[in-house]
Amino acid sequence: MSFGFNILKDRQIDFDTNDLSLARFLSLYEPSFRLCISCGGCTATCIANHHSGLSLRKIFILINRGITADIKHELDNCMLCGKCVIACPRGVNTRGLILKISELTKNSEI
Amino acid sequence: MLEEGKKRIWAEYQKAVPDNNYYFVRSCIRQTFFPGSEQAFIRIIRNELGKDIYETPYHTTCTGIGYHSDIIPFETTMTVVARQFALMTEAGYSNYIPSCITSFGLYTEVLETWHHFPEIEAHIRENLWKATKREFKIPDNLSHPSDIFYHFRKNIAEKAKYSLVDIESGQPLNVVEHIGCHYSKMFPGKGIGGAEYPCVLIGMIEAWGGNAIDYPERRHCCGFGFRQYIVQSNRGYSVSCSRKKFESMKPYQPDLILTNCPGCPMFLDRWQYVISEIEGKTYGKNNQGIPVFTYEELAGLILGYDPWELGLQLHQIDCEPLLKKMGIKYNPSEKYLGYNREYIGKPEITKNLFHCC
Amino acid sequence: MNKKVVVVGGGIAGIEASAFLSYMGFEVVLVEKENTLGGHVLNWEKLFPTMRYGSEVLDFLLQGISPKVNVYTCCEVNSISKKEHQFFVELSNGENFISDAVLVTTGYDLFDARIKEEYGYGIYENVFTSADLEMIFTAKKTLLTKQNKVPLKIGFVHCVGSRDEKVGNVYCSKVCCVTAVKQSIEIKQIYPDSEIYCFYMDLRMYGMHFEHLYKEAQEKYGVHFIRGRLSECFENVDKSILVKVEDTLTGRPLKMNVDILVLMVGFVPRKSTKKIADLIGLENGRNGFFKTKDQHTLTNVSNIPGVFFAGCCTSPKTITNTITDARAAASTIASYLLHHEIDKRTINLAP
């Protein structure tokens, strides 16, 4: 029966049901991953961000929240220039993490 | 849950409720959705409590729906409200009791506006005089009928023939209470119990033998709000709001929902059917829905009024399982006989939602 | 001809100021309402950022209270009246003194979390305050939920009663952010497998080594920080707490269940100091704490000549700052009592 409307999808992040396995893996593989405070220094300096919308800040946050369905191709545009490593005030090994996440994406582990 | 914490807050949010001489104003929509409710209220106030209650056929809508949908400007609304107060003054009353929660919120908002901006009040008095040659006095007291029932809940309990108890197990029924948003969210001090833990309905539930449930989405709006449901394609938003509440209350296994707004029981009752059609999900036991009542209907039920006179046949969710649980006597064959004992028609059978007859 | 100072309040500020003043050669009377000296530090187990015991600091300070300091516990000031340059002080135990200066070190109260109704303190069993948590640590009790289960998920809520127009406290209470980080680390040390989430608006890690502590909490202990204010919380059927927060970094509302929720309560002006203020005529600042004569240069001086302040009665302070402030007050009082030239400096006041 068609009512002319439908039940809306809930925007609220249900944290307890999200899959945090990638975040946990990265925390153990590269402990500096835990130091990210989402300041955005990496994203601001990223060349790829200007033309392709690659936002490392956003990717890290999504991983930490367990919302990993969207990030499969996000890192494709990274040119591995290393500017993000220079900019990070907390010493996060951003380039190393990018390589690891890309590797896991290619192997469809996300 | 530590009840003392709530009681401490309730003690801070008490308000004066008048004992007698009520000027009653009906709701636009409550009479359409729940025709027996307001009649039951008047009957209980007059016959059971022996109080004086007066209503006039000359009163109009408060225009709350129009104001909240951005159709009617605030100045017009205030002038209409002024006319309502003028009728009250002419009838010689000063305790204003609006049946609808949105009206209650609107009247409170208008009175607060006039209190803080007396020049607006003067302007509205002028408007009213020019339009109708009427004058008005500010009511001494503005209360909602649920406040009156809260005030007299123990008197009603004394006269009650039934109580909110499962007669087979002897356990109190689990009752979810839902307060209309406009009752205390806008002006927490004007609602009994405040905005976070209002106790106007909890007081009634406990006085009548039930067990009030507190669940996470207690304060979530049912989705009525006027703006979204007036346009059909927006109603998905309203349904999603109610659905969030149902999902949250389900683990507590409520036996019934009690509300004090005219719109909320309409939505909480009807949307259970819509959700059962769209998602196939129901929230009571055995594919039953959770029956929804207004406080007048519940008071009438426990006082022993006939359920069909109270208008319970018009509920989407069948009330009979609950009536059986409470041990209330009713005549099933009279369900679809109207006011003059004429057959009023029977609804279609629902696909996923339990339909008892 | 020994000048006398009455010190009202036996917390760490009162203790240190009394110690220094007495060794400088003045006669000191130290009055304390409770039956022991120490104030709030008595209820604090480990201190940030070093995680050393608060009792060690208190013991160090108390070593300075020589027999020359007259300590009166279980005693309050009933009246103070000023005549020319001296103060006539009457205590609740009947004793009177004529004193040449008064030092007010009455300290602070913690915000009553029950005022934040939507956080359910006193209604939901598993909502604690930071002070409750610290008392559990001090009493060496095991941290369990009220259902006696080991908590697997703990939430910390920053800015409860501070930076909040709705409760009338606009100021920042300074020490709660770093206390939350400290307590998170302490809980992780007890329960290494637990998950801890701190819900903050801003993280104030201003002091030396605070940033180290924050980094350590993230890197070594895996404490999670979620930027977003707690709007409300509820109790689930199993008595865990459902938390509703705006995850500002993803721009979406977030909900999660925690076993214990800890509210970081802020500092408020002590209610009982209103009595002293009314007795002497002390002025309150904008936030209800005592007003100092000048915010840069005269932070120990009140509007009444001869009455001085030290410690948290003028603003929230860390323990380190309070001890420094007490010593500064002692010097200021000494130069006042001895009529040193340095006491006569002038400045356009910026109170």
CSV table of C-alpha atoms in Angstrom, one decimal, chain B residues 1-355:
chain,number,residue,atom,x,y,z
B,1,MET,CA,16.5,4.7,38.6
B,2,LEU,CA,16.5,6.7,41.8
B,3,GLU,CA,13.0,8.1,42.2
B,4,GLU,CA,14.2,10.6,44.9
B,5,GLY,CA,16.2,12.5,42.3
B,6,LYS,CA,13.1,12.9,40.2
B,7,LYS,CA,10.9,13.8,43.2
B,8,ARG,CA,13.3,16.5,44.1
B,9,ILE,CA,13.1,18.1,40.7
B,10,TRP,CA,9.3,17.7,40.7
B,11,ALA,CA,9.1,19.7,43.9
B,12,GLU,CA,10.8,22.6,42.2
B,13,TYR,CA,8.3,22.6,39.3
B,14,GLN,CA,4.9,22.9,40.9
B,15,LYS,CA,2.3,25.3,39.8
B,16,ALA,CA,-1.0,26.5,41.1
B,17,VAL,CA,-4.0,24.7,39.7
B,18,PRO,CA,-7.5,26.1,40.3
B,19,ASP,CA,-10.0,24.1,42.3
B,20,ASN,CA,-13.2,25.1,40.6
B,21,ASN,CA,-15.0,27.4,38.1
B,22,TYR,CA,-13.4,26.3,34.9
B,23,TYR,CA,-13.8,28.0,31.5
B,24,PHE,CA,-13.3,25.2,29.0
B,25,VAL,CA,-12.2,25.7,25.4
B,26,ARG,CA,-12.3,22.8,23.0
B,27,SER,CA,-9.6,21.6,20.6
B,28,CYS,CA,-10.0,21.7,16.8
B,29,ILE,CA,-8.8,18.2,16.2
B,30,ARG,CA,-9.2,16.3,19.4
B,31,GLN,CA,-13.0,16.1,18.8
B,32,THR,CA,-12.4,14.6,15.3
B,33,PHE,CA,-9.9,12.0,16.3
B,34,PHE,CA,-11.2,11.1,19.7
B,35,PRO,CA,-14.8,12.2,20.0
B,36,GLY,CA,-15.4,10.8,23.4
B,37,SER,CA,-12.6,12.5,25.1
B,38,GLU,CA,-13.7,16.0,25.8
B,39,GLN,CA,-17.2,14.8,26.6
B,40,ALA,CA,-15.7,12.4,29.2
B,41,PHE,CA,-13.7,15.3,30.7
B,42,ILE,CA,-16.7,17.5,31.1
B,43,ARG,CA,-18.7,14.5,32.5
B,44,ILE,CA,-16.0,13.7,35.0
B,45,ILE,CA,-15.5,17.3,36.2
B,46,ARG,CA,-19.3,17.8,36.6
B,47,ASN,CA,-20.6,14.5,37.8
B,48,GLU,CA,-17.7,12.8,39.6
B,49,LEU,CA,-15.9,15.8,41.0
B,50,GLY,CA,-19.0,18.1,41.3
B,51,LYS,CA,-17.2,21.1,39.9
B,52,ASP,CA,-18.4,24.0,37.8
B,53,ILE,CA,-17.2,23.9,34.2
B,54,TYR,CA,-18.5,26.2,31.5
B,55,GLU,CA,-18.1,26.3,27.7
B,56,THR,CA,-19.6,28.5,25.1
B,57,PRO,CA,-20.4,27.6,21.4
B,58,TYR,CA,-19.1,31.1,20.4
B,59,HIS,CA,-15.4,30.3,20.9
B,60,THR,CA,-13.2,29.7,17.9
B,61,THR,CA,-9.9,27.9,17.2
B,62,CYS,CA,-6.9,29.5,18.8
B,63,THR,CA,-5.2,29.4,15.3
B,64,GLY,CA,-2.3,27.5,16.8
B,65,ILE,CA,-2.1,25.2,13.8
B,66,GLY,CA,-2.1,28.1,11.4
B,67,TYR,CA,0.5,30.0,13.4
B,68,HIS,CA,2.8,27.0,13.7
B,69,SER,CA,2.5,26.4,10.0
B,70,ASP,CA,3.5,29.9,9.1
B,71,ILE,CA,0.1,30.6,7.5
B,72,ILE,CA,-1.3,33.0,10.1
B,73,PRO,CA,0.9,35.9,11.4
B,74,PHE,CA,1.4,36.2,15.1
B,75,GLU,CA,-0.5,39.5,15.4
B,76,THR,CA,-3.6,37.8,14.0
B,77,THR,CA,-3.2,34.9,16.4
B,78,MET,CA,-2.8,37.2,19.4
B,79,THR,CA,-6.0,39.1,18.4
B,80,VAL,CA,-7.9,35.8,18.1
B,81,VAL,CA,-6.6,34.8,21.5
B,82,ALA,CA,-7.7,38.2,22.9
B,83,ARG,CA,-11.2,37.5,21.6
B,84,GLN,CA,-11.2,34.1,23.4
B,85,PHE,CA,-10.2,35.8,26.6
B,86,ALA,CA,-12.9,38.4,26.1
B,87,LEU,CA,-15.6,35.6,25.8
B,88,MET,CA,-14.2,34.2,29.1
B,89,THR,CA,-14.4,37.6,30.8
B,90,GLU,CA,-17.9,38.2,29.5
B,91,ALA,CA,-19.0,34.8,30.9
B,92,GLY,CA,-17.6,35.8,34.3
B,93,TYR,CA,-14.8,33.3,34.6
B,94,SER,CA,-11.1,33.7,35.1
B,95,ASN,CA,-9.7,30.1,35.0
B,96,TYR,CA,-8.9,29.3,31.4
B,97,ILE,CA,-8.7,25.6,30.6
B,98,PRO,CA,-7.8,24.9,26.9
B,99,SER,CA,-8.2,21.3,25.8
B,100,CYS,CA,-5.4,21.2,23.4
B,101,ILE,CA,-1.7,21.2,24.4
B,102,THR,CA,-0.7,23.3,21.4
B,103,SER,CA,-3.3,25.8,22.5
B,104,PHE,CA,-1.9,25.7,26.0
B,105,GLY,CA,1.6,26.4,24.7
B,106,LEU,CA,0.3,29.2,22.5
B,107,TYR,CA,-1.7,30.9,25.2
B,108,THR,CA,1.4,30.7,27.5
B,109,GLU,CA,3.5,32.1,24.7
B,110,VAL,CA,1.0,35.0,24.1
B,111,LEU,CA,0.7,35.8,27.8
B,112,GLU,CA,4.5,35.8,28.3
B,113,THR,CA,4.9,38.1,25.2
B,114,TRP,CA,2.3,40.5,26.7
B,115,HIS,CA,4.0,40.3,30.1
B,116,HIS,CA,7.4,41.2,28.7
B,117,PHE,CA,6.1,43.7,26.1
B,118,PRO,CA,3.1,45.6,27.5
B,119,GLU,CA,3.0,47.8,24.4
B,120,ILE,CA,2.1,44.7,22.3
B,121,GLU,CA,-0.7,43.9,24.7
B,122,ALA,CA,-2.1,47.5,24.4
B,123,HIS,CA,-1.9,47.2,20.6
B,124,ILE,CA,-3.8,43.9,20.6
B,125,ARG,CA,-6.5,45.4,22.9
B,126,GLU,CA,-6.9,48.1,20.3
B,127,ASN,CA,-7.1,45.6,17.5
B,128,LEU,CA,-9.8,43.6,19.3
B,129,TRP,CA,-11.9,46.7,20.0
B,130,LYS,CA,-11.7,47.9,16.4
B,131,ALA,CA,-12.7,44.4,15.1
B,132,THR,CA,-15.3,43.3,17.6
B,133,LYS,CA,-15.9,46.0,20.2
B,134,ARG,CA,-14.9,43.5,22.9
B,135,GLU,CA,-12.6,43.9,25.9
B,136,PHE,CA,-10.9,41.2,27.9
B,137,LYS,CA,-9.1,40.6,31.2
B,138,ILE,CA,-6.0,38.4,31.5
B,139,PRO,CA,-7.0,35.0,33.0
B,140,ASP,CA,-6.0,34.5,36.7
B,141,ASN,CA,-4.9,31.0,35.9
B,142,LEU,CA,-4.1,29.1,32.7
B,143,SER,CA,-4.0,25.4,33.2
B,144,HIS,CA,-4.3,22.4,31.0
B,145,PRO,CA,-7.1,19.8,31.7
B,146,SER,CA,-4.4,17.2,32.4
B,147,ASP,CA,-3.2,19.5,35.2
B,148,ILE,CA,-6.7,19.4,36.6
B,149,PHE,CA,-6.8,15.7,36.5
B,150,TYR,CA,-3.4,15.6,38.1
B,151,HIS,CA,-4.7,17.8,40.8
B,152,PHE,CA,-7.7,15.6,41.5
B,153,ARG,CA,-6.0,12.3,40.7
B,154,LYS,CA,-6.5,10.9,44.2
B,155,ASN,CA,-10.2,11.9,44.1
B,156,ILE,CA,-10.6,10.0,40.8
B,157,ALA,CA,-8.7,7.0,42.2
B,158,GLU,CA,-11.2,6.9,45.2
B,159,LYS,CA,-14.1,6.6,42.8
B,160,ALA,CA,-12.4,4.3,40.4
B,161,LYS,CA,-13.9,0.9,39.7
B,162,TYR,CA,-10.9,-0.5,38.0
B,163,SER,CA,-7.2,0.2,38.3
B,164,LEU,CA,-4.1,0.0,36.0
B,165,VAL,CA,-3.4,-3.6,37.1
B,166,ASP,CA,-3.3,-6.9,35.2
B,167,ILE,CA,-6.0,-8.8,37.0
B,168,GLU,CA,-4.5,-12.2,36.2
B,169,SER,CA,-1.0,-11.6,37.5
B,170,GLY,CA,-1.8,-8.8,40.0
B,171,GLN,CA,1.1,-6.8,38.6
B,172,PRO,CA,0.8,-3.1,37.8
B,173,LEU,CA,0.6,-2.4,34.1
B,174,ASN,CA,3.6,-0.8,32.4
B,175,VAL,CA,2.5,2.6,31.2
B,176,VAL,CA,4.6,4.8,28.9
B,177,GLU,CA,3.7,8.4,29.3
B,178,HIS,CA,4.1,10.9,26.5
B,179,ILE,CA,3.8,14.6,27.1
B,180,GLY,CA,2.9,17.0,24.2
B,181,CYS,CA,5.9,19.1,23.3
B,182,HIS,CA,4.1,22.4,23.8
B,183,TYR,CA,3.2,21.6,27.4
B,184,SER,CA,6.6,22.2,29.1
B,185,LYS,CA,9.4,22.2,26.6
B,186,MET,CA,8.9,25.9,25.7
B,187,PHE,CA,8.3,27.2,29.2
B,188,PRO,CA,9.6,24.5,31.7
B,189,GLY,CA,8.2,26.4,34.6
B,190,LYS,CA,4.7,26.2,33.3
B,191,GLY,CA,4.5,22.5,33.3
B,192,ILE,CA,4.1,20.3,36.4
B,193,GLY,CA,7.5,18.6,36.9
B,194,GLY,CA,9.4,20.8,34.4
B,195,ALA,CA,10.7,19.9,31.0
B,196,GLU,CA,13.1,16.9,31.6
B,197,TYR,CA,10.9,14.7,33.9
B,198,PRO,CA,7.4,16.1,33.7
B,199,CYS,CA,5.2,14.4,36.2
B,200,VAL,CA,1.7,15.4,35.3
B,201,LEU,CA,0.9,12.0,33.7
B,202,ILE,CA,3.2,10.0,36.0
B,203,GLY,CA,1.2,11.3,38.9
B,204,MET,CA,-2.0,10.0,37.3
B,205,ILE,CA,-0.5,6.7,36.4
B,206,GLU,CA,0.9,6.0,39.9
B,207,ALA,CA,-2.3,7.2,41.6
B,208,TRP,CA,-4.3,4.8,39.5
B,209,GLY,CA,-2.2,1.8,40.2
B,210,GLY,CA,0.1,1.6,37.2
B,211,ASN,CA,3.9,1.6,36.8
B,212,ALA,CA,5.3,4.5,34.9
B,213,ILE,CA,8.1,3.6,32.4
B,214,ASP,CA,11.1,5.8,31.7
B,215,TYR,CA,12.8,5.0,28.4
B,216,PRO,CA,15.5,6.8,26.5
B,217,GLU,CA,13.4,8.6,23.9
B,218,ARG,CA,11.0,9.8,26.5
B,219,ARG,CA,11.3,13.4,25.5
B,220,HIS,CA,11.5,12.9,21.7
B,221,CYS,CA,8.7,14.6,19.7
B,222,CYS,CA,6.1,12.2,18.2
B,223,GLY,CA,6.5,14.2,14.9
B,224,PHE,CA,3.3,16.1,14.9
B,225,GLY,CA,4.6,19.6,14.6
B,226,PHE,CA,2.1,20.8,11.9
B,227,ARG,CA,4.7,21.8,9.3
B,228,GLN,CA,5.8,18.4,8.2
B,229,TYR,CA,2.6,16.5,8.1
B,230,ILE,CA,0.4,19.1,6.4
B,231,VAL,CA,2.2,18.2,3.1
B,232,GLN,CA,1.8,14.5,2.4
B,233,SER,CA,5.3,13.9,1.1
B,234,ASN,CA,6.8,15.2,4.4
B,235,ARG,CA,5.0,12.8,6.6
B,236,GLY,CA,7.9,10.4,6.3
B,237,TYR,CA,9.6,12.7,8.8
B,238,SER,CA,6.8,12.4,11.3
B,239,VAL,CA,6.5,8.7,11.0
B,240,SER,CA,10.3,8.3,11.5
B,241,CYS,CA,10.0,10.4,14.8
B,242,SER,CA,7.3,8.1,16.2
B,243,ARG,CA,9.2,5.0,15.0
B,244,LYS,CA,12.2,6.1,17.0
B,245,LYS,CA,10.1,6.3,20.1
B,246,PHE,CA,8.6,2.9,19.5
B,247,GLU,CA,12.0,1.3,19.0
B,248,SER,CA,13.2,2.8,22.2
B,249,MET,CA,10.1,1.8,24.4
B,250,LYS,CA,9.8,-1.8,23.1
B,251,PRO,CA,12.4,-3.4,25.4
B,252,TYR,CA,10.3,-2.2,28.4
B,253,GLN,CA,7.2,-4.1,27.1
B,254,PRO,CA,4.7,-1.4,27.7
B,255,ASP,CA,1.0,-2.3,28.1
B,256,LEU,CA,-0.3,1.1,27.0
B,257,ILE,CA,0.8,4.7,26.1
B,258,LEU,CA,-0.8,7.6,27.9
B,259,THR,CA,-0.7,11.1,26.3
B,260,ASN,CA,-2.1,14.5,27.1
B,261,CYS,CA,-2.0,16.2,23.7
B,262,PRO,CA,-4.7,15.7,21.0
B,263,GLY,CA,-2.2,15.2,18.2
B,264,CYS,CA,0.2,12.8,19.9
B,265,PRO,CA,-2.2,9.9,20.5
B,266,MET,CA,-3.4,10.3,16.9
B,267,PHE,CA,0.1,9.9,15.6
B,268,LEU,CA,1.3,7.3,18.1
B,269,ASP,CA,-1.9,5.3,17.4
B,270,ARG,CA,-2.1,5.6,13.6
B,271,TRP,CA,1.6,5.4,12.8
B,272,GLN,CA,1.8,2.0,14.3
B,273,TYR,CA,-0.4,0.8,11.5
B,274,VAL,CA,1.7,2.7,8.9
B,275,ILE,CA,4.9,1.1,10.2
B,276,SER,CA,3.3,-2.3,10.2
B,277,GLU,CA,2.4,-1.8,6.5
B,278,ILE,CA,5.7,-0.4,5.4
B,279,GLU,CA,8.1,-2.5,7.5
B,280,GLY,CA,5.9,-5.3,8.8
B,281,LYS,CA,7.0,-4.4,12.3
B,282,THR,CA,4.7,-4.2,15.4
B,283,TYR,CA,5.6,-3.3,18.9
B,284,GLY,CA,3.2,-5.2,21.2
B,285,LYS,CA,3.1,-8.9,21.9
B,286,ASN,CA,1.6,-11.2,19.2
B,287,ASN,CA,1.7,-8.7,16.4
B,288,GLN,CA,-0.4,-6.4,18.5
B,289,GLY,CA,0.2,-2.7,18.7
B,290,ILE,CA,0.5,-0.8,21.9
B,291,PRO,CA,-2.9,0.9,22.6
B,292,VAL,CA,-2.7,4.7,23.0
B,293,PHE,CA,-5.0,6.6,25.3
B,294,THR,CA,-5.7,10.2,26.2
B,295,TYR,CA,-5.9,10.9,29.9
B,296,GLU,CA,-9.7,11.5,29.7
B,297,GLU,CA,-10.2,8.1,28.1
B,298,LEU,CA,-8.1,6.4,30.7
B,299,ALA,CA,-9.8,8.2,33.6
B,300,GLY,CA,-13.2,7.3,32.1
B,301,LEU,CA,-12.2,3.7,31.7
B,302,ILE,CA,-11.1,3.3,35.3
B,303,LEU,CA,-14.3,5.1,36.5
B,304,GLY,CA,-16.2,2.4,34.7
B,305,TYR,CA,-17.6,4.3,31.7
B,306,ASP,CA,-18.6,2.3,28.7
B,307,PRO,CA,-15.5,2.0,26.4
B,308,TRP,CA,-17.7,2.5,23.3
B,309,GLU,CA,-19.1,5.7,24.7
B,310,LEU,CA,-15.6,6.9,25.3
B,311,GLY,CA,-15.0,6.4,21.6
B,312,LEU,CA,-12.4,3.7,21.9
B,313,GLN,CA,-13.8,1.9,18.7
B,314,LEU,CA,-12.2,4.7,16.7
B,315,HIS,CA,-8.7,3.8,17.8
B,316,GLN,CA,-6.5,2.1,15.1
B,317,ILE,CA,-4.9,-0.2,17.7
B,318,ASP,CA,-7.6,-2.4,19.2
B,319,CYS,CA,-8.1,-1.8,22.9
B,320,GLU,CA,-9.9,-5.0,23.7
B,321,PRO,CA,-6.8,-7.0,24.8
B,322,LEU,CA,-6.0,-4.3,27.3
B,323,LEU,CA,-9.7,-4.1,28.5
B,324,LYS,CA,-9.5,-7.9,29.1
B,325,LYS,CA,-6.2,-7.5,31.0
B,326,MET,CA,-7.8,-4.9,33.3
B,327,GLY,CA,-11.0,-6.9,33.7
B,328,ILE,CA,-13.2,-4.1,32.2
B,329,LYS,CA,-16.6,-5.3,31.2
B,330,TYR,CA,-17.7,-4.3,27.7
B,331,ASN,CA,-20.1,-5.5,25.1
B,332,PRO,CA,-18.3,-6.5,21.9
B,333,SER,CA,-21.4,-6.4,19.8
B,334,GLU,CA,-22.0,-2.8,20.5
B,335,LYS,CA,-18.6,-1.7,19.2
B,336,TYR,CA,-19.8,-0.4,15.9
B,337,LEU,CA,-23.1,1.1,17.1
B,338,GLY,CA,-23.1,4.8,17.1
B,339,TYR,CA,-24.7,7.4,19.2
B,340,ASN,CA,-28.3,6.5,18.1
B,341,ARG,CA,-27.5,2.8,18.1
B,342,GLU,CA,-27.0,2.9,14.3
B,343,TYR,CA,-24.4,0.9,12.6
B,344,ILE,CA,-21.4,3.3,11.9
B,345,GLY,CA,-19.5,0.9,9.6
B,346,LYS,CA,-16.5,-1.4,10.2
B,347,PRO,CA,-12.9,-0.7,9.2
B,348,GLU,CA,-11.0,-2.9,6.8
B,349,ILE,CA,-8.9,-5.8,8.2
B,350,THR,CA,-5.2,-4.8,8.6
B,351,LYS,CA,-2.6,-7.0,7.1
B,352,ASN,CA,0.2,-7.1,9.7
B,353,LEU,CA,-1.4,-5.6,12.7
B,354,PHE,CA,-3.5,-7.7,15.0
B,355,HIS,CA,-7.2,-7.1,14.6
